[in-house]
């Protein structure tokens, strides 16, 4: 049962990242776009601050205007508080909250909403569709940091421990104890009795010595694997805008976004640019780096890379092609996850063997 819950939790966060990655390509809702909306509407993004909430309707204000958001079927998340150097540290898991909790936790928070906006009885509002619910994210810090933080943080730290785990463990212990009691007074089934007692305490085995050392190694490897999965997703972010094989595109605000390599003869200059992923230490020559941002071409055909106005468009330099970097991080993550699973299984097996021998010794001695 915990394994089933683990797959369900991983799928939930995968869908969150996928939907958020899709929504960042949508236009940012402003007064002009809002005035052109009809009853059908389409997907938009909106950044603002908390104004008020009542009857499942959240009001968010930006510098230009205020828009209502219907939270009745929305997915509402709260990102962990941004640290001083949050992009180089492991993010916590976003917390799912109910609409009634929004007012209690939204003081001073910024709010992102993505999904369908439509004209409803003369007023523009955000509403969920059955197949595509709204995503509402409460966060602190800069709008530009939201994308990287949401992609990095949007994954469970420990998939094994999920909402199903406590109930499945309790049910398993109860079933194993019942089985052990049925064999208690039957000498012919002494091995089955010992195995049932051992199985009843199996959830405690990973945290008992000597298997505890292997469990600690497993948790360390799993955390590192989680970090590499996050890095894999981060380096793929520019590809969402460009698409396969493309080197430039048009952002929703009309600016030209694209890729230029520093050793390209058209490359002219670039402002101070962060690396992708942010904490990566690249050893390759900077002239070979892949730079992503808004491209500006002068009269001589030279390209300058500048920071996009769109906070969801990546402005960064990577030391290799994103797909090659992503494949590298994916392989490391897979190896670490296999190592973590092997270490955990070995620790549990070791403790189960020792527990079986100990219970057998006590039974025979008595």
mmCIF file of C-alpha atoms in Angstrom:
data_model
loop_
_atom_site.group_PDB
_atom_site.id
_atom_site.type_symbol
_atom_site.label_atom_id
_atom_site.label_comp_id
_atom_site.label_asym_id
_atom_site.label_seq_id
_atom_site.Cartn_x
_atom_site.Cartn_y
_atom_site.Cartn_z
ATOM 1 C CA UNK A 1 0.000 0.000 0.000
ATOM 2 C CA UNK A 2 2.711 2.623 0.747
ATOM 3 C CA UNK A 3 4.244 1.767 -2.642
ATOM 4 C CA UNK A 4 0.920 2.460 -4.382
ATOM 5 C CA UNK A 5 0.681 5.742 -2.484
ATOM 6 C CA UNK A 6 4.257 6.582 -3.481
ATOM 7 C CA UNK A 7 3.458 6.234 -7.184
ATOM 8 C CA UNK A 8 0.281 8.293 -6.713
ATOM 9 C CA UNK A 9 2.172 11.085 -4.918
ATOM 10 C CA UNK A 10 4.932 11.158 -7.538
ATOM 11 C CA UNK A 11 2.327 11.361 -10.305
ATOM 12 C CA UNK A 12 0.520 14.217 -8.520
ATOM 13 C CA UNK A 13 3.658 16.353 -8.347
ATOM 14 C CA UNK A 14 4.623 15.417 -11.916
ATOM 15 C CA UNK A 15 1.249 16.730 -13.123
ATOM 16 C CA UNK A 16 1.749 19.899 -11.057
ATOM 17 C CA UNK A 17 5.118 20.596 -12.698
ATOM 18 C CA UNK A 18 3.773 19.767 -16.154
ATOM 19 C CA UNK A 19 0.745 22.052 -15.795
ATOM 20 C CA UNK A 20 2.818 24.895 -14.373
ATOM 21 C CA UNK A 21 5.337 24.511 -17.200
ATOM 22 C CA UNK A 22 2.498 24.736 -19.736
ATOM 23 C CA UNK A 23 0.922 27.790 -18.115
ATOM 24 C CA UNK A 24 4.152 29.812 -18.203
ATOM 25 C CA UNK A 25 3.762 29.984 -21.994
ATOM 26 C CA UNK A 26 0.381 31.690 -21.597
ATOM 27 C CA UNK A 27 0.055 35.491 -21.898
ATOM 28 C CA UNK A 28 0.065 37.600 -18.752
ATOM 29 C CA UNK A 29 -3.403 39.032 -18.212
ATOM 30 C CA UNK A 30 -3.495 42.826 -18.378
ATOM 31 C CA UNK A 31 -6.233 45.404 -18.793
ATOM 32 C CA UNK A 32 -6.116 45.376 -22.615
ATOM 33 C CA UNK A 33 -6.284 41.573 -22.905
ATOM 34 C CA UNK A 34 -9.022 41.433 -20.273
ATOM 35 C CA UNK A 35 -11.178 43.830 -22.288
ATOM 36 C CA UNK A 36 -11.044 41.460 -25.291
ATOM 37 C CA UNK A 37 -12.111 38.297 -23.446
ATOM 38 C CA UNK A 38 -15.391 36.543 -24.210
ATOM 39 C CA UNK A 39 -17.370 33.962 -22.232
ATOM 40 C CA UNK A 40 -15.235 31.082 -23.535
ATOM 41 C CA UNK A 41 -11.943 32.620 -22.479
ATOM 42 C CA UNK A 42 -8.474 31.098 -22.651
ATOM 43 C CA UNK A 43 -5.435 30.389 -20.475
ATOM 44 C CA UNK A 44 -3.633 33.331 -18.897
ATOM 45 C CA UNK A 45 -1.188 34.057 -16.086
ATOM 46 C CA UNK A 46 -1.561 36.711 -13.441
ATOM 47 C CA UNK A 47 0.833 37.966 -10.773
ATOM 48 C CA UNK A 48 -0.437 40.054 -7.901
ATOM 49 C CA UNK A 49 -0.965 40.519 -4.200
ATOM 50 C CA UNK A 50 -3.707 39.404 -1.846
ATOM 51 C CA UNK A 51 -6.631 41.820 -1.515
ATOM 52 C CA UNK A 52 -9.521 39.842 0.010
ATOM 53 C CA UNK A 53 -11.334 36.500 -0.008
ATOM 54 C CA UNK A 54 -14.967 35.528 0.501
ATOM 55 C CA UNK A 55 -17.240 32.683 -0.577
ATOM 56 C CA UNK A 56 -14.459 30.791 -2.388
ATOM 57 C CA UNK A 57 -13.537 33.888 -4.385
ATOM 58 C CA UNK A 58 -10.036 35.302 -4.031
ATOM 59 C CA UNK A 59 -9.362 38.875 -5.158
ATOM 60 C CA UNK A 60 -5.845 39.539 -6.438
ATOM 61 C CA UNK A 61 -4.555 42.987 -7.293
ATOM 62 C CA UNK A 62 -1.741 44.016 -9.594
ATOM 63 C CA UNK A 63 -0.462 47.490 -10.404
ATOM 64 C CA UNK A 64 -3.052 47.812 -13.165
ATOM 65 C CA UNK A 65 -6.267 46.215 -11.887
ATOM 66 C CA UNK A 66 -7.882 43.626 -9.619
ATOM 67 C CA UNK A 67 -9.192 40.243 -10.748
ATOM 68 C CA UNK A 68 -11.352 37.644 -8.921
ATOM 69 C CA UNK A 69 -10.319 33.994 -8.807
ATOM 70 C CA UNK A 70 -12.825 31.187 -8.215
ATOM 71 C CA UNK A 71 -11.123 28.756 -5.807
ATOM 72 C CA UNK A 72 -13.929 26.167 -5.709
ATOM 73 C CA UNK A 73 -12.066 23.715 -7.953
ATOM 74 C CA UNK A 74 -8.612 25.306 -7.959
ATOM 75 C CA UNK A 75 -5.382 23.695 -6.768
ATOM 76 C CA UNK A 76 -3.853 26.023 -4.179
ATOM 77 C CA UNK A 77 -0.214 25.661 -3.133
ATOM 78 C CA UNK A 78 2.098 27.592 -0.849
ATOM 79 C CA UNK A 79 5.822 27.587 -1.602
ATOM 80 C CA UNK A 80 8.330 27.377 1.252
ATOM 81 C CA UNK A 81 9.783 30.702 2.352
ATOM 82 C CA UNK A 82 12.639 31.809 0.134
ATOM 83 C CA UNK A 83 16.024 31.812 1.851
ATOM 84 C CA UNK A 84 18.934 34.092 1.298
ATOM 85 C CA UNK A 85 20.302 31.763 -1.374
ATOM 86 C CA UNK A 86 17.308 29.592 -2.069
ATOM 87 C CA UNK A 87 18.303 28.710 -5.633
ATOM 88 C CA UNK A 88 21.418 26.929 -4.434
ATOM 89 C CA UNK A 89 19.678 25.011 -1.685
ATOM 90 C CA UNK A 90 17.160 22.215 -1.662
ATOM 91 C CA UNK A 91 13.638 23.554 -1.584
ATOM 92 C CA UNK A 92 10.999 22.161 0.720
ATOM 93 C CA UNK A 93 7.825 20.640 -0.677
ATOM 94 C CA UNK A 94 4.985 23.066 -1.516
ATOM 95 C CA UNK A 95 2.083 22.784 0.903
ATOM 96 C CA UNK A 96 -1.389 22.147 -0.466
ATOM 97 C CA UNK A 97 -3.916 24.373 1.297
ATOM 98 C CA UNK A 98 -7.687 24.799 1.268
ATOM 99 C CA UNK A 99 -9.308 28.037 0.176
ATOM 100 C CA UNK A 100 -10.351 28.817 3.765
ATOM 101 C CA UNK A 101 -6.669 28.871 4.770
ATOM 102 C CA UNK A 102 -5.616 31.370 2.114
ATOM 103 C CA UNK A 103 -6.468 34.489 4.124
ATOM 104 C CA UNK A 104 -4.572 33.158 7.153
ATOM 105 C CA UNK A 105 -1.300 32.589 5.266
ATOM 106 C CA UNK A 106 -1.423 35.238 2.553
ATOM 107 C CA UNK A 107 -0.324 38.301 4.548
ATOM 108 C CA UNK A 108 2.624 39.781 2.692
ATOM 109 C CA UNK A 109 2.618 36.968 0.119
ATOM 110 C CA UNK A 110 2.645 37.294 -3.624
ATOM 111 C CA UNK A 111 0.132 35.222 -5.575
ATOM 112 C CA UNK A 112 0.386 33.557 -8.976
ATOM 113 C CA UNK A 113 -2.696 32.219 -10.736
ATOM 114 C CA UNK A 114 -2.706 30.326 -14.010
ATOM 115 C CA UNK A 115 -5.576 28.888 -16.009
ATOM 116 C CA UNK A 116 -8.701 29.950 -17.848
ATOM 117 C CA UNK A 117 -9.761 33.576 -17.620
ATOM 118 C CA UNK A 118 -13.118 34.535 -19.135
ATOM 119 C CA UNK A 119 -15.701 37.284 -19.240
ATOM 120 C CA UNK A 120 -18.503 36.309 -16.868
ATOM 121 C CA UNK A 121 -21.478 38.662 -16.829
ATOM 122 C CA UNK A 122 -19.338 41.636 -17.728
ATOM 123 C CA UNK A 123 -16.482 40.910 -15.280
ATOM 124 C CA UNK A 124 -13.258 39.088 -16.069
ATOM 125 C CA UNK A 125 -12.485 36.242 -13.663
ATOM 126 C CA UNK A 126 -10.380 33.107 -13.414
ATOM 127 C CA UNK A 127 -12.291 29.817 -13.288
ATOM 128 C CA UNK A 128 -11.270 26.164 -13.402
ATOM 129 C CA UNK A 129 -12.169 23.826 -16.200
ATOM 130 C CA UNK A 130 -12.947 20.212 -15.352
ATOM 131 C CA UNK A 131 -9.979 18.969 -17.376
ATOM 132 C CA UNK A 132 -7.673 21.819 -16.344
ATOM 133 C CA UNK A 133 -8.135 23.278 -12.837
ATOM 134 C CA UNK A 134 -6.612 26.607 -11.916
ATOM 135 C CA UNK A 135 -3.210 26.600 -10.258
ATOM 136 C CA UNK A 136 -2.822 29.184 -7.501
ATOM 137 C CA UNK A 137 0.591 29.566 -5.847
ATOM 138 C CA UNK A 138 1.362 31.694 -2.807
ATOM 139 C CA UNK A 139 5.029 32.677 -2.624
ATOM 140 C CA UNK A 140 7.447 35.277 -1.361
ATOM 141 C CA UNK A 141 10.390 36.855 -3.140
ATOM 142 C CA UNK A 142 10.704 37.973 -6.740
ATOM 143 C CA UNK A 143 8.404 36.886 -9.561
ATOM 144 C CA UNK A 144 11.407 35.729 -11.585
ATOM 145 C CA UNK A 145 12.399 33.244 -8.882
ATOM 146 C CA UNK A 146 8.963 31.597 -8.878
ATOM 147 C CA UNK A 147 9.551 29.411 -11.931
ATOM 148 C CA UNK A 148 12.791 27.845 -10.737
ATOM 149 C CA UNK A 149 11.519 27.431 -7.185
ATOM 150 C CA UNK A 150 8.233 25.798 -8.225
ATOM 151 C CA UNK A 151 9.922 23.359 -10.615
ATOM 152 C CA UNK A 152 12.556 22.454 -8.054
ATOM 153 C CA UNK A 153 10.271 22.196 -5.037
ATOM 154 C CA UNK A 154 7.374 20.462 -6.772
ATOM 155 C CA UNK A 155 8.320 16.915 -5.833
ATOM 156 C CA UNK A 156 7.873 14.798 -2.703
ATOM 157 C CA UNK A 157 10.966 14.472 -0.505
ATOM 158 C CA UNK A 158 10.105 10.919 0.489
ATOM 159 C CA UNK A 159 7.508 9.227 -1.722
ATOM 160 C CA UNK A 160 7.303 6.229 0.598
ATOM 161 C CA UNK A 161 5.906 8.415 3.387
ATOM 162 C CA UNK A 162 2.603 9.659 2.001
ATOM 163 C CA UNK A 163 -1.015 9.968 3.257
ATOM 164 C CA UNK A 164 -1.597 6.239 2.734
ATOM 165 C CA UNK A 165 1.490 5.101 4.662
ATOM 166 C CA UNK A 166 0.262 5.326 8.311
ATOM 167 C CA UNK A 167 -2.943 3.415 7.565
ATOM 168 C CA UNK A 168 -1.247 0.736 5.484
ATOM 169 C CA UNK A 169 1.439 0.198 8.141
ATOM 170 C CA UNK A 170 -1.190 -0.112 10.877
ATOM 171 C CA UNK A 171 -3.215 -2.539 8.775
ATOM 172 C CA UNK A 172 -0.099 -4.588 7.990
ATOM 173 C CA UNK A 173 0.931 -4.822 11.651
ATOM 174 C CA UNK A 174 -2.586 -5.849 12.667
ATOM 175 C CA UNK A 175 -2.746 -8.533 9.962
ATOM 176 C CA UNK A 176 0.689 -9.931 10.862
ATOM 177 C CA UNK A 177 -0.188 -10.100 14.575
ATOM 178 C CA UNK A 178 -3.429 -11.938 13.815
ATOM 179 C CA UNK A 179 -1.488 -14.376 11.676
ATOM 180 C CA UNK A 180 1.079 -14.860 14.439
ATOM 181 C CA UNK A 181 -1.657 -15.564 17.006
ATOM 182 C CA UNK A 182 -3.146 -18.220 14.741
ATOM 183 C CA UNK A 183 0.216 -20.040 14.748
ATOM 184 C CA UNK A 184 1.116 -19.420 18.413
ATOM 185 C CA UNK A 185 -0.014 -22.793 19.835
ATOM 186 C CA UNK A 186 0.937 -24.921 16.827
ATOM 187 C CA UNK A 187 4.539 -26.151 17.146
ATOM 188 C CA UNK A 188 4.567 -27.387 13.565
ATOM 189 C CA UNK A 189 4.183 -23.808 12.399
ATOM 190 C CA UNK A 190 6.849 -22.257 14.609
ATOM 191 C CA UNK A 191 8.717 -20.842 11.596
ATOM 192 C CA UNK A 192 5.525 -19.210 10.335
ATOM 193 C CA UNK A 193 4.892 -17.760 13.823
ATOM 194 C CA UNK A 194 8.386 -16.266 13.990
ATOM 195 C CA UNK A 195 8.117 -14.882 10.471
ATOM 196 C CA UNK A 196 4.751 -13.263 11.290
ATOM 197 C CA UNK A 197 6.094 -11.624 14.451
ATOM 198 C CA UNK A 198 9.125 -10.396 12.520
ATOM 199 C CA UNK A 199 6.895 -9.049 9.765
ATOM 200 C CA UNK A 200 4.696 -7.219 12.271
ATOM 201 C CA UNK A 201 7.677 -5.144 13.366
ATOM 202 C CA UNK A 202 9.046 -4.701 9.841
ATOM 203 C CA UNK A 203 8.205 -0.945 9.732
ATOM 204 C CA UNK A 204 10.583 -0.413 12.673
ATOM 205 C CA UNK A 205 13.432 -2.404 11.155
ATOM 206 C CA UNK A 206 14.899 0.398 8.982
ATOM 207 C CA UNK A 207 15.475 2.589 12.069
ATOM 208 C CA UNK A 208 17.122 -0.094 14.225
ATOM 209 C CA UNK A 209 20.824 -1.006 14.251
ATOM 210 C CA UNK A 210 22.729 -2.423 12.509
ATOM 211 C CA UNK A 211 20.533 -1.775 9.467
ATOM 212 C CA UNK A 212 20.158 1.870 10.512
ATOM 213 C CA UNK A 213 23.491 2.710 8.865
ATOM 214 C CA UNK A 214 22.261 1.383 5.522
ATOM 215 C CA UNK A 215 18.999 3.283 5.975
ATOM 216 C CA UNK A 216 20.936 6.516 6.513
ATOM 217 C CA UNK A 217 22.940 5.842 3.357
ATOM 218 C CA UNK A 218 19.695 5.140 1.509
ATOM 219 C CA UNK A 219 18.114 8.417 2.588
ATOM 220 C CA UNK A 220 21.230 10.370 1.606
ATOM 221 C CA UNK A 221 21.338 8.770 -1.841
ATOM 222 C CA UNK A 222 17.599 9.347 -2.339
ATOM 223 C CA UNK A 223 17.911 13.045 -1.468
ATOM 224 C CA UNK A 224 20.769 13.421 -3.932
ATOM 225 C CA UNK A 225 18.719 11.620 -6.566
ATOM 226 C CA UNK A 226 15.834 14.024 -5.918
ATOM 227 C CA UNK A 227 18.195 16.956 -6.409
ATOM 228 C CA UNK A 228 19.414 15.575 -9.733
ATOM 229 C CA UNK A 229 15.832 15.068 -10.910
ATOM 230 C CA UNK A 230 15.220 18.732 -10.106
ATOM 231 C CA UNK A 231 18.347 19.759 -12.039
ATOM 232 C CA UNK A 232 17.150 17.677 -14.994
ATOM 233 C CA UNK A 233 13.874 19.605 -15.066
ATOM 234 C CA UNK A 234 15.573 22.976 -14.609
ATOM 235 C CA UNK A 235 17.943 22.640 -17.573
ATOM 236 C CA UNK A 236 15.025 21.667 -19.815
ATOM 237 C CA UNK A 237 13.112 24.878 -19.091
ATOM 238 C CA UNK A 238 14.416 26.885 -22.104
ATOM 239 C CA UNK A 239 13.278 24.119 -24.485
ATOM 240 C CA UNK A 240 9.646 24.725 -23.592
ATOM 241 C CA UNK A 241 9.797 28.115 -25.293
ATOM 242 C CA UNK A 242 12.004 27.165 -28.222
ATOM 243 C CA UNK A 243 10.812 23.706 -29.162
ATOM 244 C CA UNK A 244 12.904 21.016 -30.808
ATOM 245 C CA UNK A 245 15.594 22.373 -33.121
ATOM 246 C CA UNK A 246 14.470 26.020 -32.864
ATOM 247 C CA UNK A 247 16.856 28.803 -31.894
ATOM 248 C CA UNK A 248 14.395 31.694 -31.542
ATOM 249 C CA UNK A 249 10.720 32.332 -30.891
ATOM 250 C CA UNK A 250 8.299 35.084 -29.976
ATOM 251 C CA UNK A 251 7.312 35.548 -26.331
ATOM 252 C CA UNK A 252 3.701 36.446 -25.429
ATOM 253 C CA UNK A 253 4.795 40.073 -24.901
ATOM 254 C CA UNK A 254 6.097 40.262 -28.489
ATOM 255 C CA UNK A 255 9.846 40.184 -27.767
ATOM 256 C CA UNK A 256 12.211 37.824 -29.587
ATOM 257 C CA UNK A 257 13.496 35.094 -27.301
ATOM 258 C CA UNK A 258 16.219 32.718 -28.338
ATOM 259 C CA UNK A 259 19.546 30.985 -27.979
ATOM 260 C CA UNK A 260 22.999 32.176 -28.932
ATOM 261 C CA UNK A 261 26.356 30.559 -28.229
ATOM 262 C CA UNK A 262 29.193 32.714 -26.996
ATOM 263 C CA UNK A 263 31.468 31.443 -29.773
ATOM 264 C CA UNK A 264 28.910 32.464 -32.415
ATOM 265 C CA UNK A 265 30.393 35.100 -34.724
ATOM 266 C CA UNK A 266 27.130 37.073 -34.375
ATOM 267 C CA UNK A 267 27.481 37.280 -30.592
ATOM 268 C CA UNK A 268 28.182 40.821 -29.445
ATOM 269 C CA UNK A 269 27.678 41.149 -25.706
ATOM 270 C CA UNK A 270 25.713 39.980 -22.727
ATOM 271 C CA UNK A 271 24.850 41.418 -19.363
ATOM 272 C CA UNK A 272 25.698 39.593 -16.147
ATOM 273 C CA UNK A 273 23.888 36.296 -16.582
ATOM 274 C CA UNK A 274 23.153 33.496 -14.074
ATOM 275 C CA UNK A 275 24.059 29.897 -14.767
ATOM 276 C CA UNK A 276 21.603 27.090 -15.411
ATOM 277 C CA UNK A 277 21.176 25.250 -13.120
ATOM 278 C CA UNK A 278 21.895 28.050 -10.625
ATOM 279 C CA UNK A 279 24.293 26.116 -8.367
ATOM 280 C CA UNK A 280 26.170 24.317 -11.141
ATOM 281 C CA UNK A 281 29.947 24.792 -11.320
ATOM 282 C CA UNK A 282 30.865 24.610 -14.976
ATOM 283 C CA UNK A 283 34.474 24.080 -15.948
ATOM 284 C CA UNK A 284 34.077 24.561 -19.693
ATOM 285 C CA UNK A 285 35.182 27.703 -21.491
ATOM 286 C CA UNK A 286 32.537 30.431 -21.202
ATOM 287 C CA UNK A 287 32.796 30.994 -24.976
ATOM 288 C CA UNK A 288 31.143 27.594 -25.497
ATOM 289 C CA UNK A 289 28.168 28.327 -23.268
ATOM 290 C CA UNK A 290 24.566 28.380 -24.481
ATOM 291 C CA UNK A 291 22.890 31.678 -23.543
ATOM 292 C CA UNK A 292 19.109 32.129 -23.390
ATOM 293 C CA UNK A 293 17.307 35.451 -23.270
ATOM 294 C CA UNK A 294 15.808 38.230 -25.372
ATOM 295 C CA UNK A 295 17.816 38.698 -28.569
ATOM 296 C CA UNK A 296 18.480 42.179 -29.889
ATOM 297 C CA UNK A 297 20.155 42.554 -33.280
ATOM 298 C CA UNK A 298 22.020 45.725 -34.287
ATOM 299 C CA UNK A 299 22.539 47.095 -37.778
ATOM 300 C CA UNK A 300 25.658 44.940 -38.267
ATOM 301 C CA UNK A 301 23.779 41.714 -37.451
ATOM 302 C CA UNK A 302 25.401 41.368 -34.024
ATOM 303 C CA UNK A 303 23.287 39.811 -31.252
ATOM 304 C CA UNK A 304 22.974 41.065 -27.702
ATOM 305 C CA UNK A 305 21.285 38.901 -25.052
ATOM 306 C CA UNK A 306 19.217 40.740 -22.443
ATOM 307 C CA UNK A 307 16.906 39.757 -19.606
ATOM 308 C CA UNK A 308 13.278 39.153 -20.674
ATOM 309 C CA UNK A 309 10.467 41.239 -19.181
ATOM 310 C CA UNK A 310 8.469 38.028 -18.857
ATOM 311 C CA UNK A 311 9.405 36.581 -15.416
ATOM 312 C CA UNK A 312 8.712 33.038 -16.645
ATOM 313 C CA UNK A 313 11.184 33.194 -19.543
ATOM 314 C CA UNK A 314 14.591 31.775 -18.675
ATOM 315 C CA UNK A 315 17.538 34.172 -18.694
ATOM 316 C CA UNK A 316 20.577 31.979 -18.099
ATOM 317 C CA UNK A 317 23.678 30.347 -19.563
ATOM 318 C CA UNK A 318 24.248 26.584 -19.674
ATOM 319 C CA UNK A 319 27.560 24.866 -20.338
ATOM 320 C CA UNK A 320 26.026 22.326 -22.735
ATOM 321 C CA UNK A 321 22.887 21.600 -24.715
ATOM 322 C CA UNK A 322 19.922 21.211 -22.336
ATOM 323 C CA UNK A 323 19.036 17.719 -23.550
ATOM 324 C CA UNK A 324 22.583 16.468 -22.986
ATOM 325 C CA UNK A 325 22.674 18.029 -19.526
ATOM 326 C CA UNK A 326 19.232 16.613 -18.745
ATOM 327 C CA UNK A 327 20.283 13.119 -19.850
ATOM 328 C CA UNK A 328 23.386 13.348 -17.667
ATOM 329 C CA UNK A 329 21.404 14.426 -14.594
ATOM 330 C CA UNK A 330 18.750 11.783 -15.289
ATOM 331 C CA UNK A 331 21.334 8.999 -15.358
ATOM 332 C CA UNK A 332 22.830 10.178 -12.075
ATOM 333 C CA UNK A 333 19.390 10.374 -10.477
ATOM 334 C CA UNK A 334 18.509 6.871 -11.631
ATOM 335 C CA UNK A 335 21.763 5.393 -10.310
ATOM 336 C CA UNK A 336 21.309 7.106 -6.963
ATOM 337 C CA UNK A 337 17.709 5.911 -6.667
ATOM 338 C CA UNK A 338 18.744 2.335 -7.463
ATOM 339 C CA UNK A 339 21.548 2.598 -4.892
ATOM 340 C CA UNK A 340 19.125 4.018 -2.308
ATOM 341 C CA UNK A 341 16.632 1.198 -2.883
ATOM 342 C CA UNK A 342 19.362 -1.440 -2.679
ATOM 343 C CA UNK A 343 20.743 0.014 0.562
ATOM 344 C CA UNK A 344 17.289 0.199 2.159
ATOM 345 C CA UNK A 345 16.396 -3.349 1.118
ATOM 346 C CA UNK A 346 19.745 -4.652 2.379
ATOM 347 C CA UNK A 347 19.297 -2.937 5.749
ATOM 348 C CA UNK A 348 15.782 -4.292 6.207
ATOM 349 C CA UNK A 349 16.851 -7.790 5.142
ATOM 350 C CA UNK A 350 19.769 -7.720 7.579
ATOM 351 C CA UNK A 351 17.576 -6.622 10.474
ATOM 352 C CA UNK A 352 14.833 -9.106 9.576
ATOM 353 C CA UNK A 353 17.355 -11.943 9.591
ATOM 354 C CA UNK A 354 18.726 -10.900 12.978
ATOM 355 C CA UNK A 355 15.210 -10.416 14.372
ATOM 356 C CA UNK A 356 14.142 -13.859 13.138
ATOM 357 C CA UNK A 357 17.160 -15.501 14.752
ATOM 358 C CA UNK A 358 16.599 -13.588 18.015
ATOM 359 C CA UNK A 359 12.904 -14.503 18.244
ATOM 360 C CA UNK A 360 13.708 -18.130 17.410
ATOM 361 C CA UNK A 361 16.374 -18.199 20.149
ATOM 362 C CA UNK A 362 13.986 -16.704 22.742
ATOM 363 C CA UNK A 363 11.223 -19.123 21.768
ATOM 364 C CA UNK A 364 13.493 -22.150 22.104
ATOM 365 C CA UNK A 365 14.985 -20.901 25.374
ATOM 366 C CA UNK A 366 11.539 -20.538 26.890
#
